Tab-separated table of C-alpha atoms and ligand atoms in Angstrom:
chain	number	residue	atom	x	y	z
A	24	MET	CA	-33.338	32.778	-58.587
A	25	ALA	CA	-30.254	30.525	-58.750
A	26	ILE	CA	-27.386	31.580	-61.034
A	27	ARG	CA	-26.481	28.955	-63.433
A	28	LYS	CA	-24.128	28.218	-66.242
A	29	ILE	CA	-24.955	27.875	-69.935
A	30	THR	CA	-25.052	24.141	-71.079
A	31	LYS	CA	-25.472	22.567	-74.449
A	32	LYS	CA	-28.631	20.506	-74.968
A	33	HIS	CA	-28.819	17.176	-76.743
A	34	ASP	CA	-30.347	18.814	-79.855
A	35	GLY	CA	-27.237	21.045	-80.095
A	36	THR	CA	-28.909	24.278	-78.949
A	37	LEU	CA	-27.817	26.147	-75.805
A	38	ASP	CA	-29.748	26.046	-72.584
A	39	VAL	CA	-29.442	29.548	-71.214
A	40	PRO	CA	-30.735	30.162	-67.706
A	41	ASP	CA	-32.341	33.558	-67.038
A	42	HIS	CA	-29.770	34.276	-64.358
A	43	VAL	CA	-26.661	33.314	-66.100
A	44	GLU	CA	-22.993	33.306	-64.943
A	45	ILE	CA	-20.522	34.368	-67.686
A	46	PRO	CA	-16.739	34.541	-67.128
A	47	PHE	CA	-14.803	37.577	-68.355
A	48	ILE	CA	-11.142	38.391	-68.732
A	49	ILE	CA	-10.618	42.108	-68.110
A	50	GLY	CA	-7.550	42.373	-70.271
A	51	ASP	CA	-4.351	44.291	-70.051
A	52	GLY	CA	-3.380	47.932	-70.945
A	53	ILE	CA	-6.628	49.647	-71.911
A	54	GLY	CA	-8.648	46.478	-71.107
A	55	PRO	CA	-9.854	47.657	-67.591
A	56	ASP	CA	-11.028	50.947	-68.952
A	57	ILE	CA	-13.053	49.597	-71.856
A	58	TRP	CA	-14.338	46.545	-69.877
A	59	ARG	CA	-15.632	48.775	-67.056
A	60	ALA	CA	-17.452	50.944	-69.609
A	61	SER	CA	-18.807	48.027	-71.633
A	62	VAL	CA	-20.163	45.955	-68.681
A	63	ARG	CA	-22.350	48.895	-67.669
A	64	VAL	CA	-23.734	48.946	-71.113
A	65	PHE	CA	-24.346	45.135	-71.158
A	66	ASP	CA	-26.153	45.252	-67.773
A	67	ALA	CA	-28.228	48.254	-68.653
A	68	ALA	CA	-29.432	46.657	-71.944
A	69	VAL	CA	-30.308	43.441	-70.194
A	70	GLU	CA	-32.166	45.139	-67.388
A	71	LYS	CA	-34.002	47.386	-69.921
A	72	ALA	CA	-34.813	44.516	-72.270
A	73	TYR	CA	-35.982	42.063	-69.498
A	74	ALA	CA	-36.967	44.162	-66.496
A	75	GLY	CA	-34.928	41.958	-64.026
A	76	VAL	CA	-36.220	38.600	-65.409
A	77	ARG	CA	-32.937	38.035	-67.016
A	78	LYS	CA	-29.504	38.910	-65.604
A	79	VAL	CA	-25.896	38.262	-66.226
A	80	ASN	CA	-23.513	37.529	-63.210
A	81	TRP	CA	-20.068	38.386	-64.607
A	82	LEU	CA	-17.456	36.061	-63.114
A	83	GLU	CA	-13.861	37.382	-63.396
A	84	VAL	CA	-11.193	34.876	-64.499
A	85	PHE	CA	-7.586	35.833	-64.964
A	86	ALA	CA	-5.180	35.881	-67.793
A	87	GLY	CA	-2.432	38.055	-68.993
A	88	GLU	CA	-0.483	40.448	-66.805
A	89	LYS	CA	-3.030	40.355	-63.961
A	90	ALA	CA	-2.821	36.514	-63.828
A	91	TYR	CA	0.973	36.639	-64.053
A	92	GLN	CA	1.204	39.061	-61.013
A	93	GLN	CA	-1.146	36.953	-58.994
A	94	THR	CA	-0.068	33.395	-59.918
A	95	GLY	CA	3.127	33.534	-61.908
A	96	GLU	CA	1.162	32.094	-64.840
A	97	TRP	CA	0.058	34.079	-67.969
A	98	LEU	CA	-2.855	31.660	-68.639
A	99	PRO	CA	-3.693	29.648	-65.466
A	100	SER	CA	-5.298	26.233	-66.177
A	101	GLU	CA	-8.106	27.282	-63.787
A	102	THR	CA	-9.080	30.087	-66.167
A	103	LEU	CA	-9.370	27.652	-69.096
A	104	ALA	CA	-11.219	25.148	-66.964
A	105	THR	CA	-13.796	27.794	-65.903
A	106	ILE	CA	-14.352	28.971	-69.468
A	107	ARG	CA	-14.574	25.401	-70.635
A	108	GLU	CA	-17.246	24.609	-68.007
A	109	HIS	CA	-19.219	27.864	-68.746
A	110	LEU	CA	-19.129	27.436	-72.578
A	111	VAL	CA	-19.291	31.203	-73.225
A	112	ALA	CA	-16.856	33.915	-72.116
A	113	ILE	CA	-15.738	37.431	-73.105
A	114	LYS	CA	-12.246	38.983	-72.929
A	115	GLY	CA	-10.424	42.183	-73.260
A	116	PRO	CA	-6.998	42.465	-75.155
A	117	LEU	CA	-4.068	40.628	-73.636
A	118	THR	CA	-0.429	41.468	-73.734
A	119	THR	CA	1.630	38.927	-75.658
A	120	PRO	CA	4.253	37.578	-73.246
A	121	ILE	CA	7.749	38.003	-74.619
A	122	GLY	CA	10.093	34.931	-74.415
A	123	GLU	CA	7.758	32.999	-72.151
A	124	GLY	CA	7.282	30.025	-74.537
A	125	ILE	CA	3.639	31.267	-75.384
A	126	ARG	CA	3.280	32.698	-78.880
A	127	SER	CA	0.095	34.458	-77.895
A	128	LEU	CA	-2.477	34.034	-75.102
A	129	ASN	CA	-5.282	34.417	-77.579
A	130	VAL	CA	-3.825	31.609	-79.709
A	131	ALA	CA	-3.357	29.485	-76.582
A	132	ILE	CA	-7.089	30.053	-75.664
A	133	ARG	CA	-8.245	29.121	-79.190
A	134	LYS	CA	-6.011	26.075	-79.195
A	135	ALA	CA	-7.151	24.770	-75.791
A	136	LEU	CA	-10.822	25.039	-76.681
A	137	ASP	CA	-10.397	24.143	-80.434
A	138	LEU	CA	-12.312	27.388	-81.407
A	139	TYR	CA	-12.047	26.792	-85.067
A	140	VAL	CA	-14.088	29.745	-86.333
A	141	CYS	CA	-12.804	33.290	-85.892
A	142	GLN	CA	-15.966	35.306	-86.669
A	143	ARG	CA	-15.819	38.963	-87.489
A	144	PRO	CA	-18.917	40.797	-88.515
A	145	THR	CA	-18.276	43.965	-90.428
A	146	ARG	CA	-20.899	46.527	-90.746
A	147	TRP	CA	-20.947	50.322	-90.784
A	148	PHE	CA	-22.710	52.520	-88.293
A	149	GLU	CA	-23.949	55.780	-89.838
A	150	GLY	CA	-21.727	58.656	-89.048
A	151	VAL	CA	-18.587	56.644	-88.362
A	152	PRO	CA	-15.620	58.308	-90.285
A	153	SER	CA	-14.628	56.057	-93.182
A	154	PRO	CA	-11.993	56.277	-95.986
A	155	VAL	CA	-14.340	55.097	-98.654
A	156	LYS	CA	-17.422	56.782	-100.238
A	157	HIS	CA	-19.996	54.087	-99.493
A	158	PRO	CA	-19.008	52.236	-96.261
A	159	GLU	CA	-22.759	51.405	-95.971
A	160	TYR	CA	-22.347	48.794	-98.821
A	161	VAL	CA	-20.181	46.806	-96.499
A	162	ASN	CA	-22.126	44.147	-94.476
A	163	MET	CA	-20.080	41.011	-94.251
A	164	VAL	CA	-19.418	38.337	-91.811
A	165	ILE	CA	-15.938	36.761	-91.997
A	166	PHE	CA	-15.451	33.210	-91.024
A	167	ARG	CA	-11.742	32.761	-90.683
A	168	GLU	CA	-10.347	29.315	-90.121
A	169	ASN	CA	-8.645	29.575	-86.694
A	170	THR	CA	-6.475	26.407	-86.224
A	171	GLU	CA	-4.496	25.622	-89.296
A	172	ASP	CA	-2.677	27.162	-92.187
A	173	ILE	CA	0.759	28.831	-92.008
A	174	TYR	CA	-0.230	29.810	-88.462
A	175	THR	CA	0.407	26.459	-86.770
A	176	GLY	CA	3.949	27.615	-85.688
A	177	ILE	CA	5.655	24.715	-87.559
A	178	GLU	CA	8.683	26.818	-88.563
A	179	PHE	CA	12.429	26.291	-88.801
A	180	ALA	CA	14.843	29.185	-88.542
A	181	ALA	CA	17.294	29.916	-91.275
A	182	GLY	CA	20.594	28.291	-90.526
A	183	SER	CA	19.093	26.025	-87.793
A	184	ALA	CA	20.011	22.319	-87.685
A	185	ASP	CA	16.377	21.358	-87.955
A	186	GLY	CA	15.897	23.644	-90.804
A	187	THR	CA	18.832	22.051	-92.575
A	188	ARG	CA	17.411	18.612	-91.898
A	189	VAL	CA	13.998	19.546	-93.372
A	190	LYS	CA	15.643	21.089	-96.404
A	191	ASP	CA	17.863	17.860	-96.902
A	192	PHE	CA	14.799	15.724	-96.622
A	193	LEU	CA	12.840	17.735	-99.201
A	194	ARG	CA	15.807	17.735	-101.591
A	195	LYS	CA	16.983	14.177	-101.208
A	196	GLU	CA	13.879	12.129	-100.230
A	197	MET	CA	11.116	14.089	-101.874
A	198	ALA	CA	13.120	15.226	-104.995
A	199	VAL	CA	11.899	18.794	-104.373
A	200	ASP	CA	13.435	20.943	-107.197
A	201	TYR	CA	14.222	24.119	-105.341
A	202	ASP	CA	17.437	25.966	-104.579
A	203	PHE	CA	17.262	26.444	-100.867
A	204	THR	CA	19.571	29.380	-100.877
A	205	GLU	CA	21.871	29.719	-97.781
A	206	GLY	CA	19.804	31.515	-95.040
A	207	THR	CA	16.347	30.176	-96.092
A	208	ALA	CA	13.829	29.706	-93.309
A	209	ILE	CA	11.040	27.159	-93.637
A	210	GLY	CA	7.368	27.337	-92.565
A	211	ILE	CA	4.787	24.591	-93.048
A	212	LYS	CA	1.302	25.299	-94.308
A	213	THR	CA	-1.371	22.843	-93.208
A	214	VAL	CA	-4.923	22.645	-94.555
A	215	SER	CA	-7.093	19.683	-93.749
A	216	GLU	CA	-10.340	18.421	-95.239
A	217	LYS	CA	-11.825	18.320	-91.670
A	218	GLY	CA	-10.730	21.799	-90.797
A	219	SER	CA	-11.891	23.275	-94.116
A	220	LYS	CA	-15.231	21.491	-94.102
A	221	ARG	CA	-16.173	22.385	-90.551
A	222	LEU	CA	-15.351	26.067	-91.234
A	223	VAL	CA	-17.352	26.268	-94.361
A	224	ARG	CA	-20.179	24.243	-92.818
A	225	SER	CA	-20.438	26.922	-89.968
A	226	ALA	CA	-20.421	29.741	-92.531
A	227	ILE	CA	-23.221	28.279	-94.621
A	228	GLU	CA	-25.260	27.486	-91.462
A	229	HIS	CA	-24.804	31.130	-90.469
A	230	ALA	CA	-25.893	32.322	-93.843
A	231	ILE	CA	-29.079	30.168	-93.715
A	232	PHE	CA	-29.915	31.139	-90.197
A	233	HIS	CA	-29.398	34.858	-90.765
A	234	GLY	CA	-30.764	34.912	-94.300
A	235	PHE	CA	-27.581	36.064	-96.091
A	236	PRO	CA	-27.648	35.575	-99.947
A	237	SER	CA	-24.166	34.197	-100.447
A	238	VAL	CA	-21.053	32.507	-99.013
A	239	THR	CA	-17.824	33.363	-100.770
A	240	LEU	CA	-14.824	31.097	-100.429
A	241	VAL	CA	-11.762	33.248	-100.554
A	242	HIS	CA	-8.566	31.489	-101.431
A	243	LYS	CA	-5.258	31.397	-103.344
A	244	GLY	CA	-5.948	28.086	-105.041
A	245	ASN	CA	-4.577	29.278	-108.328
A	246	ILE	CA	-1.076	29.152	-106.835
A	247	MET	CA	-1.389	26.847	-103.753
A	248	LYS	CA	-3.416	24.090	-105.299
A	249	TYR	CA	-3.216	21.338	-102.663
A	250	THR	CA	-3.933	23.618	-99.735
A	251	GLU	CA	-5.953	26.694	-100.749
A	252	GLY	CA	-7.275	25.015	-103.938
A	253	ALA	CA	-8.325	22.006	-101.822
A	254	PHE	CA	-10.041	24.412	-99.267
A	255	LYS	CA	-12.136	25.709	-102.172
A	256	ASN	CA	-13.057	22.231	-103.476
A	257	TRP	CA	-13.977	20.972	-100.027
A	258	GLY	CA	-16.101	24.061	-99.497
A	259	TYR	CA	-18.070	23.339	-102.588
A	260	GLU	CA	-18.361	19.691	-101.613
A	261	VAL	CA	-19.817	20.567	-98.228
A	262	ALA	CA	-22.435	22.911	-99.916
A	263	GLU	CA	-23.369	20.291	-102.523
A	264	THR	CA	-23.564	17.251	-100.261
A	265	GLU	CA	-24.836	18.692	-96.945
A	266	PHE	CA	-26.864	21.775	-98.006
A	267	ALA	CA	-28.157	20.792	-101.489
A	268	ASP	CA	-31.650	22.196	-100.662
A	269	HIS	CA	-30.341	25.518	-99.471
A	270	THR	CA	-27.505	26.288	-101.828
A	271	TYR	CA	-26.431	26.681	-105.427
A	272	THR	CA	-22.632	26.626	-106.134
A	273	TRP	CA	-20.546	28.181	-108.890
A	274	ALA	CA	-19.029	24.666	-109.235
A	275	GLN	CA	-22.528	23.524	-110.149
A	276	TRP	CA	-22.860	26.404	-112.589
A	277	GLU	CA	-19.577	25.354	-114.186
A	278	LYS	CA	-20.706	21.666	-114.551
A	279	THR	CA	-24.025	22.748	-116.103
A	280	LYS	CA	-22.275	25.049	-118.480
A	281	VAL	CA	-20.002	22.196	-119.742
A	282	ALA	CA	-22.941	19.830	-119.989
A	283	VAL	CA	-25.570	21.945	-121.573
A	284	GLY	CA	-24.111	25.367	-122.321
A	285	GLU	CA	-23.746	28.726	-120.640
A	286	GLN	CA	-27.211	29.983	-121.255
A	287	GLN	CA	-28.918	27.075	-119.410
A	288	ALA	CA	-26.376	27.389	-116.636
A	289	ASN	CA	-27.254	31.057	-116.259
A	290	THR	CA	-30.978	30.113	-116.071
A	291	ALA	CA	-30.305	27.533	-113.495
A	292	LEU	CA	-28.433	30.106	-111.403
A	293	LYS	CA	-31.223	32.741	-111.716
A	294	GLU	CA	-33.762	30.023	-110.811
A	295	ALA	CA	-31.829	29.191	-107.678
A	296	GLN	CA	-31.588	32.885	-106.688
A	297	ARG	CA	-35.360	33.315	-107.273
A	298	ASN	CA	-35.927	30.325	-104.918
A	299	GLY	CA	-33.881	31.946	-102.220
A	300	LYS	CA	-31.007	29.614	-102.412
A	301	ILE	CA	-27.674	30.797	-101.043
A	302	ILE	CA	-25.080	31.211	-103.783
A	303	ILE	CA	-21.734	29.591	-102.936
A	304	LYS	CA	-18.935	31.284	-104.958
A	305	ASP	CA	-15.227	31.688	-104.794
A	306	VAL	CA	-12.793	34.479	-105.310
A	307	ILE	CA	-9.063	34.564	-105.455
A	308	ALA	CA	-7.766	36.409	-102.242
A	309	ASP	CA	-5.904	39.194	-104.032
A	310	ASN	CA	-8.875	40.008	-106.217
A	311	PHE	CA	-11.126	39.842	-103.164
A	312	LEU	CA	-9.179	42.778	-101.509
A	313	GLN	CA	-10.015	44.728	-104.623
A	314	GLN	CA	-13.674	43.593	-104.560
A	315	ILE	CA	-14.308	44.780	-100.963
A	316	LEU	CA	-13.489	48.284	-102.198
A	317	LEU	CA	-15.039	48.096	-105.681
A	318	ASN	CA	-18.114	45.862	-105.259
A	319	PRO	CA	-18.761	45.244	-101.502
A	320	LYS	CA	-22.475	44.816	-102.109
A	321	ASP	CA	-21.710	41.502	-103.820
A	322	TYR	CA	-20.417	39.786	-100.650
A	323	SER	CA	-22.069	38.798	-97.430
A	324	VAL	CA	-20.655	35.724	-95.647
A	325	ILE	CA	-16.946	35.091	-96.256
A	326	ALA	CA	-15.238	31.735	-95.497
A	327	THR	CA	-11.453	31.691	-95.772
A	328	LEU	CA	-8.192	30.269	-94.413
A	329	ASN	CA	-6.343	31.704	-91.459
A	330	LEU	CA	-3.872	34.024	-93.163
A	331	ASN	CA	-6.216	35.462	-95.741
A	332	GLY	CA	-8.766	35.993	-92.973
A	333	ASP	CA	-6.317	37.927	-90.966
A	334	TYR	CA	-5.613	40.405	-93.728
A	335	ILE	CA	-9.257	40.593	-94.897
A	336	SER	CA	-10.491	41.271	-91.362
A	337	ASP	CA	-8.278	44.354	-90.787
A	338	ALA	CA	-8.964	45.634	-94.368
A	339	LEU	CA	-12.701	45.434	-93.791
A	340	ALA	CA	-12.450	46.880	-90.237
A	341	ALA	CA	-10.555	49.989	-91.690
A	342	ILE	CA	-13.483	50.565	-94.111
A	343	VAL	CA	-16.178	50.724	-91.366
A	344	GLY	CA	-14.197	52.663	-88.712
A	345	GLY	CA	-11.049	50.726	-87.651
A	346	ILE	CA	-10.124	48.400	-84.840
A	347	GLY	CA	-11.757	50.560	-82.132
A	348	ILE	CA	-15.149	49.313	-83.372
A	349	ALA	CA	-14.372	45.880	-84.779
A	350	PRO	CA	-15.827	43.015	-82.735
A	351	GLY	CA	-14.879	39.350	-82.872
A	352	ALA	CA	-15.533	35.869	-81.588
A	353	ASN	CA	-13.730	32.555	-81.517
A	354	ILE	CA	-16.250	29.801	-81.661
A	355	ASN	CA	-16.429	25.959	-81.795
A	356	TYR	CA	-20.021	25.418	-83.040
A	357	LYS	CA	-19.816	21.715	-82.300
A	358	THR	CA	-19.013	21.961	-78.634
A	359	GLY	CA	-20.639	25.419	-78.231
A	360	HIS	CA	-17.578	27.013	-76.747
A	361	ALA	CA	-17.214	30.617	-77.633
A	362	VAL	CA	-14.926	33.432	-76.572
A	363	PHE	CA	-15.986	36.934	-77.531
A	364	GLU	CA	-13.221	39.539	-77.778
A	365	ALA	CA	-11.953	42.945	-78.537
A	366	THR	CA	-10.051	42.557	-81.718
A	367	HIS	CA	-7.532	45.328	-81.081
A	368	GLY	CA	-4.523	45.035	-78.770
A	369	THR	CA	-3.778	46.466	-75.314
A	370	ALA	CA	-2.614	49.920	-76.598
A	371	PRO	CA	-0.444	50.124	-73.519
A	372	ARG	CA	0.369	53.781	-73.992
A	373	PHE	CA	-3.242	54.625	-73.324
A	374	ALA	CA	-3.796	52.359	-70.261
A	375	ASP	CA	-5.761	54.123	-67.494
A	376	THR	CA	-6.453	57.216	-69.644
A	377	ASP	CA	-10.167	56.490	-69.966
A	378	SER	CA	-9.973	57.708	-73.553
A	379	MET	CA	-10.134	54.791	-75.901
A	380	ASN	CA	-13.082	53.479	-77.839
A	381	PRO	CA	-14.976	50.616	-76.078
A	382	SER	CA	-17.141	49.773	-79.112
A	383	SER	CA	-15.052	46.681	-80.097
A	384	ILE	CA	-15.745	45.012	-76.844
A	385	ILE	CA	-19.240	46.418	-76.674
A	386	LEU	CA	-20.107	44.872	-80.088
A	387	SER	CA	-18.390	41.689	-79.085
A	388	GLY	CA	-20.808	41.669	-76.258
A	389	VAL	CA	-23.632	42.139	-78.710
A	390	MET	CA	-22.480	39.086	-80.559
A	391	LEU	CA	-22.469	37.141	-77.196
A	392	LEU	CA	-26.002	38.243	-76.391
A	393	GLU	CA	-27.116	37.137	-79.924
A	394	TYR	CA	-25.160	33.846	-79.492
A	395	ILE	CA	-27.178	33.097	-76.303
A	396	GLY	CA	-30.389	34.256	-77.924
A	397	TRP	CA	-30.851	37.518	-75.897
A	398	ASN	CA	-31.543	39.392	-79.096
A	399	GLU	CA	-33.649	42.169	-77.565
A	400	ALA	CA	-30.728	43.334	-75.321
A	401	ALA	CA	-28.375	43.124	-78.224
A	402	SER	CA	-30.647	45.196	-80.558
A	403	LEU	CA	-30.983	47.895	-77.877
A	404	ILE	CA	-27.223	48.278	-77.627
A	405	VAL	CA	-26.805	48.412	-81.354
A	406	ALA	CA	-29.584	51.082	-81.703
A	407	ALA	CA	-28.281	53.129	-78.741
A	408	LEU	CA	-24.654	52.936	-80.072
A	409	GLN	CA	-25.878	54.157	-83.454
A	410	GLU	CA	-27.835	56.954	-81.822
A	411	THR	CA	-24.799	58.043	-79.846
A	412	ILE	CA	-22.527	58.134	-83.000
A	413	LEU	CA	-25.173	60.115	-84.839
A	414	GLN	CA	-25.053	62.669	-81.996
A	415	LYS	CA	-21.293	62.865	-82.875
A	416	ALA	CA	-20.632	62.021	-79.221
A	417	VAL	CA	-17.523	59.906	-79.638
A	418	THR	CA	-14.140	58.897	-78.298
A	419	ILE	CA	-10.806	60.305	-79.497
A	420	ASP	CA	-10.397	57.964	-82.458
A	421	PHE	CA	-13.512	59.121	-84.214
A	422	PHE	CA	-13.332	62.683	-82.854
A	423	ASN	CA	-10.109	63.176	-84.589
A	424	GLN	CA	-11.704	62.361	-87.904
A	425	MET	CA	-14.836	64.297	-87.471
A	426	GLU	CA	-15.677	67.944	-88.348
A	427	ASP	CA	-17.727	68.938	-85.309
A	428	GLY	CA	-17.587	65.973	-83.065
A	429	LYS	CA	-18.066	66.046	-79.241
A	430	LEU	CA	-15.193	64.382	-77.431
A	431	LEU	CA	-16.089	61.917	-74.743
A	432	LYS	CA	-13.984	59.823	-72.379
A	433	THR	CA	-14.534	56.016	-72.529
A	434	SER	CA	-16.764	56.040	-69.440
A	435	ASP	CA	-18.819	58.960	-70.697
A	436	PHE	CA	-19.325	57.305	-74.065
A	437	ALA	CA	-20.776	54.329	-72.289
A	438	SER	CA	-23.058	56.631	-70.215
A	439	ALA	CA	-24.256	58.212	-73.442
A	440	ILE	CA	-25.092	54.818	-74.915
A	441	ILE	CA	-26.973	53.818	-71.790
A	442	TYR	CA	-28.854	57.151	-71.820
A	443	ASN	CA	-29.811	56.652	-75.556
A	444	MET	CA	-31.244	53.223	-74.786
A	445	GLU	CA	-34.299	55.079	-73.447
A	446	SER	CA	-35.159	56.528	-76.822
A	447	ALA	CA	-34.019	53.299	-78.610
A	448	SER	CA	-36.381	51.191	-76.478
A	449	SER	CA	-39.289	53.437	-77.164
A	450	ARG	CA	-38.917	53.191	-81.022
B	14	NAD	P1	-2.940	47.774	-80.499
B	14	NAD	O1	-4.187	47.394	-81.170
B	14	NAD	O2	-2.795	47.621	-79.048
B	14	NAD	O3	-2.672	49.351	-80.748
B	14	NAD	C1	-2.390	49.934	-81.894
B	14	NAD	C2	-3.049	51.358	-81.919
B	14	NAD	O4	-4.332	51.212	-82.325
B	14	NAD	C3	-3.091	52.022	-80.607
B	14	NAD	O5	-1.844	52.747	-80.442
B	14	NAD	C4	-4.132	52.992	-80.736
B	14	NAD	O6	-3.860	54.212	-81.430
B	14	NAD	C5	-5.147	52.175	-81.609
B	14	NAD	N1	-6.226	51.552	-80.788
B	14	NAD	C6	-6.133	50.218	-80.325
B	14	NAD	N2	-7.279	49.979	-79.574
B	14	NAD	C7	-8.102	51.094	-79.692
B	14	NAD	C8	-9.308	51.532	-79.169
B	14	NAD	N3	-10.085	50.623	-78.424
B	14	NAD	N4	-9.789	52.802	-79.354
B	14	NAD	C9	-9.071	53.644	-80.054
B	14	NAD	N5	-7.828	53.268	-80.700
B	14	NAD	C10	-7.411	52.072	-80.437
B	14	NAD	O7	-1.777	47.045	-81.172
B	14	NAD	P2	-0.173	46.909	-80.764
B	14	NAD	O8	0.290	48.197	-80.194
B	14	NAD	O9	0.528	46.299	-81.876
B	14	NAD	O10	-0.195	45.777	-79.603
B	14	NAD	C11	-0.110	46.118	-78.175
B	14	NAD	C12	-0.115	44.729	-77.466
B	14	NAD	O11	-1.456	44.155	-77.629
B	14	NAD	C13	0.914	43.693	-77.799
B	14	NAD	O12	1.341	42.994	-76.673
B	14	NAD	C14	0.085	42.771	-78.675
B	14	NAD	O13	0.674	41.415	-78.710
B	14	NAD	C15	-1.195	42.802	-77.954
B	14	NAD	N6	-2.336	42.387	-78.926
B	14	NAD	C16	-3.337	41.672	-78.258
B	14	NAD	C17	-4.517	41.424	-79.071
B	14	NAD	C18	-5.667	40.702	-78.383
B	14	NAD	O14	-5.523	40.484	-77.174
B	14	NAD	N7	-6.742	40.328	-79.118
B	14	NAD	C19	-4.621	41.737	-80.368
B	14	NAD	C20	-3.581	42.440	-80.947
B	14	NAD	C21	-2.447	42.777	-80.146
């Protein structure tokens, strides 16, 4: 059967051929170790689930140190072109070049393909060491805005000529009443209606598709009214104008309360919940970081801006086992482009030791398989990974936190998962 690429159909869904070509970037540091282990798991799951009818042809594309050594470029344009053409790709961690004019290769890839959603599912696998009593209460999917906020790199160093011009402009032209003390650096925070709405839209669609009960807009709108506050308002607007049949918002509750009183507002909210509507709510970011520890059951899909999302992702990852097992994806739901990735870095000290946890990239692969609709293969991996952890057969990061764990190398951990697919598939 001919190997083909994934394409996007006119109705917006993906056309995924049975023999599909998917590009991968092996990554730097521990990247090759964890990729080699993970790809065996992916291939075994696809083979087991579809008995040869479906198959992935992994196509290596280059970025990071490997690309630099071969081509003198950290992110060759050919790599971006290949990913653009294939829609979907997966990558290991990449070294951030120092002083090469690229802030981060990950940011460059996200920017080039306008991957506006950084999606991070956070769930706990039974047996994974956790610092909290009930990690099983955490089952959230973070939708972090990926293109705006304080992350755009519009910054002016303290004492720079440009920084001084910006300060003079703000003081003189804009009558900004602020004492820019000597040595003040400036960064610009950007939040747009388009950027906010497309992010929240994707989060709500995800909640509808996967049957999640709520979408929470996490923001600091109490302080940053025109940026984070606007994000919240635009989020509610998207829900009320585009998803009226599927959602009920706290903003609607508030309006009902003002119009007819709190009791009737509560009745309307309960009625919406009974009818299976998704509740759209909002929480201030600092409170949210408490809530994920105190009341994690109350939250499912999270929509938030770039910086909040960065903090929240790592805090949630720590609860369910740390960066070794935290998957991620950067997605543009409009074009269909999606790059799945290990969320941790290259851990260069451990390169070629065959010791690190490959679960982050394995679960990113699970996200990829689900994204292309190969759910049977994805479920097999999840079940076999769970089984392996329950057997306490783990890599060093979990082993160090377990009472009577069995220490495995990266490659052996992958073999154990593949072995456990047998029992997982018969269940
Ligand atoms: P890191 O995530 O590479 O490592 C920090 C520590 O986390 C490691 O020392 C190790 O103890 C632990 N760790 C990381 N991955 C693990 C795994 N799979 N299993 C078990 N333990 C694991 O962070 P860093 O040291 O700050 O960054 C190193 C390099 O990676 C830098 O160049 C940085 O820019 C880059 N980086 C890349 C990405 C990415 O490509 N997505 C993300 C973060 C950092």
